[in-house]
Coordinates of C-alpha atoms in Angstrom, one line a residue:
M1361 CA 113.4 78.5 55.9
T1362 CA 115.3 80.3 58.7
A1363 CA 117.1 79.0 61.9
T1364 CA 118.7 80.2 65.1
S1365 CA 120.8 78.6 67.9
S1366 CA 122.5 79.2 71.4
A1367 CA 124.2 77.5 74.3
L1368 CA 123.8 79.0 76.9
G1369 CA 121.3 79.0 74.1
E1370 CA 119.9 77.9 70.7
S1371 CA 119.6 78.5 66.9
A1372 CA 117.2 79.4 64.0
F1373 CA 116.4 79.1 60.1
S1374 CA 114.4 81.0 57.3
R1375 CA 112.4 80.4 53.7
S1376 CA 112.5 83.2 53.2
T1377 CA 112.4 80.7 56.0
A1378 CA 113.6 81.3 59.5
A1379 CA 114.6 78.8 62.1
A1380 CA 116.3 78.3 65.5
C1381 CA 118.3 75.3 66.7
A1382 CA 120.2 73.9 69.7
A1383 CA 123.0 71.5 70.5
P1384 CA 122.2 68.0 69.2
S1385 CA 123.5 66.7 72.5
R1386 CA 120.4 68.2 74.1
S1387 CA 118.0 68.2 71.1
P1388 CA 117.9 65.8 68.2
S1389 CA 115.3 67.9 66.5
W1390 CA 117.6 68.7 63.6
S1391 CA 118.0 64.9 63.0
E1392 CA 114.3 64.5 63.0
I1393 CA 113.8 67.4 60.6
E1394 CA 116.4 65.9 58.3
H1395 CA 114.7 62.5 58.5
V1396 CA 111.2 63.9 57.7
L1397 CA 112.5 66.0 54.8
A1398 CA 114.3 62.9 53.4
D1399 CA 111.1 60.9 53.7
I1400 CA 109.2 63.7 51.9
E1401 CA 111.8 64.1 49.1
G1402 CA 112.7 60.4 48.8
R1403 CA 116.4 61.1 49.0
D1404 CA 119.2 62.0 51.4
V1405 CA 119.1 65.7 52.2
R1406 CA 121.2 68.4 53.9
L1407 CA 119.4 71.1 55.8
C1408 CA 121.5 73.9 54.1
E1409 CA 119.4 73.1 51.0
Y1410 CA 116.2 74.1 52.7
F1411 CA 117.0 77.1 55.0
D1412 CA 117.9 80.5 53.7
L1413 CA 119.3 81.6 57.0
I1414 CA 120.7 79.5 59.9
G1415 CA 121.7 81.2 63.1
G1416 CA 122.8 80.3 66.6
T1417 CA 124.1 81.6 69.9
S1418 CA 126.8 79.9 71.9
T1419 CA 126.7 76.1 71.3
G1420 CA 124.0 76.9 68.8
A1421 CA 126.6 78.8 66.8
I1422 CA 128.6 75.5 66.4
I1423 CA 125.5 73.7 65.2
A1424 CA 124.4 76.6 62.9
A1425 CA 127.9 76.8 61.3
G1426 CA 127.9 73.0 60.8
L1427 CA 124.5 72.9 59.1
A1428 CA 125.3 76.0 57.0
T1429 CA 128.5 74.4 55.7
G1430 CA 126.7 71.2 54.6
F1431 CA 127.2 68.8 57.5
S1432 CA 124.4 66.4 58.3
A1433 CA 122.7 66.5 61.7
G1434 CA 124.1 63.1 62.4
E1435 CA 127.6 64.2 61.6
I1436 CA 127.2 67.2 64.0
H1437 CA 125.9 64.9 66.8
T1438 CA 129.0 62.7 66.3
F1439 CA 131.2 65.8 66.5
Y1440 CA 129.6 66.7 69.8
E1441 CA 130.1 63.2 71.2
R1442 CA 133.8 63.3 70.3
L1443 CA 134.3 66.9 71.4
A1444 CA 132.5 67.1 74.8
P1445 CA 134.8 64.8 76.8
K1446 CA 137.8 66.8 75.5
V1447 CA 136.4 70.3 76.1
F1448 CA 134.7 69.8 79.5
R1449 CA 137.8 68.7 81.3
S1450 CA 139.2 71.1 84.0
S1451 CA 142.7 72.4 83.6
M1452 CA 145.3 71.3 86.2
F1453 CA 146.2 75.0 86.6
H1454 CA 142.6 76.0 87.2
L1455 CA 142.0 78.3 90.3
P1456 CA 138.3 78.6 91.1
G1457 CA 137.1 82.1 90.9
W1458 CA 140.3 83.2 89.0
H1459 CA 140.5 81.0 86.0
A1460 CA 137.9 79.6 83.6
N1461 CA 136.7 76.1 84.5
F1462 CA 137.8 74.6 81.2
D1463 CA 140.6 75.1 78.8
G1464 CA 139.2 76.3 75.4
A1465 CA 142.2 75.1 73.5
A1466 CA 140.6 71.7 72.7
L1467 CA 137.5 73.5 71.4
H1468 CA 139.4 75.9 69.2
E1469 CA 141.6 73.1 67.9
E1470 CA 138.5 71.1 66.9
L1471 CA 136.8 74.1 65.3
D1472 CA 140.0 74.9 63.4
R1473 CA 140.1 71.3 62.1
T1474 CA 136.4 71.2 61.2
F1475 CA 136.2 74.7 59.6
S1476 CA 139.8 74.9 58.3
G1477 CA 140.5 78.1 56.4
C1478 CA 136.8 79.1 56.4
T1479 CA 135.8 82.8 56.7
L1480 CA 132.4 84.3 56.8
G1481 CA 132.9 85.1 53.1
S1482 CA 133.9 81.5 52.2
E1483 CA 132.2 79.5 49.5
K1484 CA 132.1 76.6 51.9
L1485 CA 129.1 78.2 53.5
K1486 CA 126.1 76.9 51.5
T1487 CA 123.5 79.2 52.9
G1488 CA 123.0 82.2 55.2
L1489 CA 124.7 82.0 58.6
C1490 CA 124.1 84.3 61.6
M1491 CA 125.8 84.1 65.0
V1492 CA 125.4 86.2 68.2
L1493 CA 128.4 87.5 70.2
K1494 CA 128.9 89.8 73.2
R1495 CA 131.7 92.3 72.7
L1496 CA 133.0 93.1 76.2
D1497 CA 135.5 95.9 75.4
T1498 CA 132.7 98.1 73.8
G1499 CA 129.7 96.6 75.7
S1500 CA 127.9 95.9 72.4
C1501 CA 125.9 93.0 71.0
W1502 CA 127.2 91.7 67.7
I1503 CA 124.9 89.9 65.3
V1504 CA 127.4 88.7 62.7
M1505 CA 126.2 87.3 59.3
N1506 CA 127.6 86.3 55.9
N1507 CA 125.5 89.0 54.4
P1508 CA 127.2 90.7 51.4
R1509 CA 124.7 93.5 51.5
S1510 CA 125.8 94.5 55.0
V1511 CA 127.6 97.9 55.4
F1512 CA 130.3 96.0 57.3
W1513 CA 130.9 93.2 54.8
E1514 CA 134.0 94.6 53.0
T1515 CA 137.0 96.3 54.5
P1516 CA 136.8 100.0 53.7
Q1517 CA 139.6 101.9 51.9
D1518 CA 140.6 103.7 55.1
N1519 CA 141.0 100.3 56.8
S1520 CA 138.9 101.5 59.7
F1521 CA 137.7 98.0 60.3
V1522 CA 138.2 94.4 59.0
G1523 CA 135.2 93.5 56.9
N1524 CA 133.0 90.7 58.2
S1525 CA 133.7 88.6 55.0
Y1526 CA 137.3 88.2 56.2
L1527 CA 136.5 87.1 59.8
S1528 CA 137.7 83.6 60.7
L1529 CA 134.7 81.3 61.2
P1530 CA 136.4 79.3 64.0
D1531 CA 137.2 82.5 65.8
V1532 CA 133.6 83.8 65.6
I1533 CA 132.2 80.5 66.7
R1534 CA 134.6 80.3 69.6
A1535 CA 133.7 83.9 70.6
S1536 CA 130.0 83.0 70.6
T1537 CA 130.7 80.0 72.9
A1538 CA 133.0 81.8 75.3
A1539 CA 130.7 81.4 78.3
P1540 CA 132.2 83.2 81.4
Y1541 CA 133.2 80.9 84.2
Y1542 CA 133.4 78.0 81.8
F1543 CA 135.8 79.5 79.1
D1544 CA 138.1 82.4 78.7
P1545 CA 137.0 85.3 76.4
Q1546 CA 138.0 85.2 72.7
T1547 CA 139.9 88.0 70.9
I1548 CA 139.2 88.9 67.3
E1549 CA 141.1 91.5 65.2
I1550 CA 138.7 94.3 64.3
V1551 CA 141.2 97.0 63.1
K1552 CA 144.6 96.0 61.7
G1553 CA 147.4 96.9 64.0
M1554 CA 145.1 97.8 66.9
E1555 CA 144.2 95.9 70.1
P1556 CA 141.7 93.2 69.2
G1557 CA 138.1 93.1 70.3
L1558 CA 137.2 91.0 73.4
F1559 CA 134.2 88.7 73.0
L1560 CA 132.1 86.6 75.3
D1561 CA 129.2 84.1 74.9
G1562 CA 126.3 85.5 72.9
G1563 CA 124.0 84.1 75.6
L1564 CA 124.9 87.2 77.6
T1565 CA 123.0 89.4 75.2
P1566 CA 119.1 89.5 74.9
H1567 CA 119.5 86.8 72.1
N1568 CA 120.3 83.6 73.9
N1569 CA 117.3 82.4 71.9
P1570 CA 118.3 84.1 68.6
S1571 CA 115.0 83.7 66.8
L1572 CA 113.9 87.3 67.3
A1573 CA 117.4 88.5 66.2
L1574 CA 117.2 86.5 63.0
F1575 CA 113.7 87.8 62.3
L1576 CA 115.0 91.4 62.7
T1577 CA 118.0 90.8 60.4
A1578 CA 115.6 89.4 57.8
V1579 CA 113.2 92.3 57.7
L1580 CA 114.8 95.5 59.1
P1581 CA 115.9 97.8 56.2
P1582 CA 119.4 98.6 57.6
Y1583 CA 120.3 94.9 57.1
R1584 CA 119.4 95.3 53.4
L1585 CA 117.6 91.9 53.1
E1586 CA 114.0 93.0 53.6
W1587 CA 112.3 89.7 53.2
K1588 CA 108.6 89.6 52.7
T1589 CA 106.6 88.9 55.8
G1590 CA 103.4 86.9 56.3
V1591 CA 102.5 83.4 57.5
D1592 CA 102.8 82.0 53.9
D1593 CA 106.1 83.7 53.1
L1594 CA 108.2 83.5 56.2
F1595 CA 108.7 80.3 58.3
I1596 CA 110.7 80.5 61.5
L1597 CA 111.8 77.3 63.2
S1598 CA 113.2 77.6 66.7
V1599 CA 114.9 74.7 68.4
G1600 CA 115.9 75.0 72.1
T1601 CA 118.6 73.2 74.1
G1602 CA 116.3 72.3 77.0
S1603 CA 114.8 75.0 79.2
Y1604 CA 113.9 75.5 82.8
R1605 CA 113.3 78.3 85.2
P1606 CA 116.4 78.8 87.5
K1607 CA 115.4 79.0 91.2
L1608 CA 117.2 79.6 94.5
T1609 CA 115.5 79.3 97.9
T1610 CA 116.2 81.8 100.7
R1611 CA 118.1 79.2 102.7
E1612 CA 120.3 78.3 99.7
A1613 CA 120.9 82.0 99.0
Q1614 CA 121.9 82.7 102.6
R1615 CA 124.5 79.9 102.6
A1616 CA 125.8 80.5 99.1
P1617 CA 129.1 82.4 98.4
S1618 CA 128.8 85.7 96.4
L1619 CA 130.2 84.1 93.2
L1620 CA 127.5 81.4 93.3
L1621 CA 124.8 84.1 93.8
A1622 CA 126.2 86.0 90.8
I1623 CA 126.1 82.9 88.6
N1624 CA 122.5 82.1 89.6
A1625 CA 121.5 85.7 89.0
L1626 CA 123.0 85.6 85.5
A1627 CA 121.2 82.3 84.7
A1628 CA 117.9 83.8 85.8
Q1629 CA 118.6 86.9 83.6
I1630 CA 119.3 84.6 80.6
S1631 CA 116.0 82.7 81.3
D1632 CA 114.1 86.0 81.5
N1633 CA 115.5 87.0 78.1
Q1634 CA 114.4 83.7 76.6
E1635 CA 110.9 84.2 78.0
L1636 CA 110.7 87.7 76.5
T1637 CA 111.8 86.4 73.1
L1638 CA 109.3 83.5 73.3
T1639 CA 106.6 86.1 74.2
L1640 CA 107.3 88.3 71.2
M1641 CA 107.7 85.4 68.7
S1642 CA 104.5 83.8 69.9
W1643 CA 102.6 87.1 69.6
L1644 CA 104.1 88.2 66.2
G1645 CA 103.9 84.8 64.6
Q1646 CA 101.3 82.1 64.0
S1647 CA 102.4 79.3 66.3
S1648 CA 101.8 75.7 65.1
L1649 CA 103.1 74.4 68.5
P1650 CA 102.1 77.0 71.2
W1651 CA 104.2 77.1 74.4
P1652 CA 102.9 78.5 77.7
I1653 CA 104.9 81.5 78.6
N1654 CA 103.7 82.1 82.2
S1655 CA 100.5 81.7 84.2
E1656 CA 99.2 85.1 83.2
L1657 CA 99.9 85.2 79.5
G1658 CA 99.3 81.6 78.6
D1659 CA 100.6 80.6 75.2
L1660 CA 99.3 83.7 73.2
K1661 CA 98.0 81.5 70.4
D1662 CA 94.8 83.5 70.2
A1663 CA 96.5 86.9 70.5
T1664 CA 96.9 88.7 67.2
P1665 CA 98.8 92.0 66.8
P1666 CA 96.8 94.9 65.1
F1667 CA 99.0 94.5 61.9
G1668 CA 98.4 90.7 61.7
K1669 CA 100.8 87.8 62.1
L1670 CA 104.1 88.3 60.4
F1671 CA 105.4 84.8 60.1
H1672 CA 104.8 81.1 60.8
F1673 CA 106.5 80.2 64.1
H1674 CA 107.4 76.7 65.3
R1675 CA 109.3 76.1 68.5
C1676 CA 110.8 72.8 69.4
D1677 CA 112.3 72.2 72.9
I1678 CA 112.1 70.1 76.0
K1679 CA 111.5 71.4 79.5
L1680 CA 114.0 70.0 82.1
E1681 CA 111.3 69.9 84.7
Q1682 CA 109.8 66.8 86.4
Q1683 CA 106.1 67.3 85.4
W1684 CA 106.9 68.2 81.8
L1685 CA 109.2 65.2 81.3
T1686 CA 106.7 62.8 82.8
Q1687 CA 103.8 64.1 80.7
N1688 CA 105.6 64.5 77.4
V1689 CA 108.5 62.1 77.4
G1690 CA 107.2 59.4 79.8
V1691 CA 110.1 59.4 82.2
T1692 CA 109.9 60.1 86.0
L1693 CA 113.1 61.6 87.5
S1694 CA 113.9 62.6 91.1
A1695 CA 114.6 66.2 91.9
D1696 CA 118.3 65.4 92.2
D1697 CA 118.3 63.7 88.8
I1698 CA 116.8 66.8 87.3
V1699 CA 119.5 69.0 88.8
K1700 CA 122.2 66.8 87.4
L1701 CA 120.5 66.7 84.0
R1702 CA 120.7 70.5 83.8
Q1703 CA 124.5 70.5 84.1
M1704 CA 125.4 71.5 80.5
E1705 CA 129.1 70.9 81.2
N1706 CA 128.6 67.2 82.1
P1707 CA 129.2 64.9 79.0
D1708 CA 127.6 62.0 80.9
N1709 CA 124.2 63.8 80.3
I1710 CA 124.4 63.5 76.5
P1711 CA 122.8 60.1 76.1
S1712 CA 119.8 60.8 78.4
L1713 CA 119.2 64.3 76.9
Y1714 CA 119.4 63.0 73.4
S1715 CA 117.0 60.2 74.2
F1716 CA 114.5 62.6 75.8
G1717 CA 114.9 65.0 72.9
K1718 CA 114.3 62.3 70.4
I1719 CA 111.0 61.3 71.9
A1720 CA 109.9 65.0 72.0
A1721 CA 111.2 65.7 68.4
E1722 CA 109.1 62.8 67.0
K1723 CA 106.0 64.5 68.3
Q1724 CA 107.0 68.1 67.5
I1725 CA 108.3 67.6 64.0
T1726 CA 105.7 66.3 61.5
H1727 CA 105.3 65.8 57.8
E1728 CA 102.5 68.3 57.7
L1729 CA 104.7 71.0 59.3
L1730 CA 107.6 70.6 56.9
E1731 CA 105.4 70.1 53.8
R1732 CA 103.8 73.4 54.5
A1733 CA 107.2 75.1 54.8
L1734 CA 108.5 73.7 51.5

């Protein structure tokens, strides 16, 4: 199977399976997947045993790396509960508009401890891992994998770049999670002796939902994997972090400072990118759980491309919207409560988000789905 993640975004896996995942604090879908697989197999399982490629963007990169190195979904959830209060704590030297809201030192320290000495080429990685980064000094999107067939895997004889196999896993994860405004950028040595590359959160690329990126790495010839396509050969599981459509009224915009307008515009752009990814994945794949895209397209479950469906696609997520939560989770929240729930930097939201996600996951992850993927 295959997986992808992000935060601003989410994550994904493949079987050749492909999948996508999100932060357990917002979605316990991985725990439910683990539980159902254990029930089918009659033993404790680790998801790295079942997915050939696990990927993620931003917080999804943390989840993907944890799953790929053999952590259980429960262990990763515990990691987040311990980490969130340490990370989302403003620095006393913070100047709004000039410095990042939070000090990334606590995050990097925890990543160094958890993935100590691990590189992309490390044997500690039990399966394929893919993470999405935004390189600011070159303006490029980096899709980094532990793929020995990649042309960038080994350092060339002329030392024109450091091979991906030698990149520090904590550094790559930290780079993928370096959301502007929240955290400072991350530097990574690309060429020995030269100024390092400057990286930001992978959610600032088109791949906040990395499921399409993982599919492309699996099948495009330049990546040298060239997995077989077809609904019976490629299964893509995409797990979101809780989605909603960012909105701003005219009155709010007129009163807002320019920095707040820029942040809202960026959030809207990220949301549009996610909608485009969902559109393409729903059209190219056979969806077992169709999601409405917009009022014109619907869920595309009956739309088939002329070359046929290329994979089986399953999307798990919750919508942080009043009507959806009432209909699918059975909770009724006020508009103010919904706004607070969307604050990803607030650790106090973790229990509620996990509770809502658990209810949704029990409906969205079934024995039938996973038995088909095995």
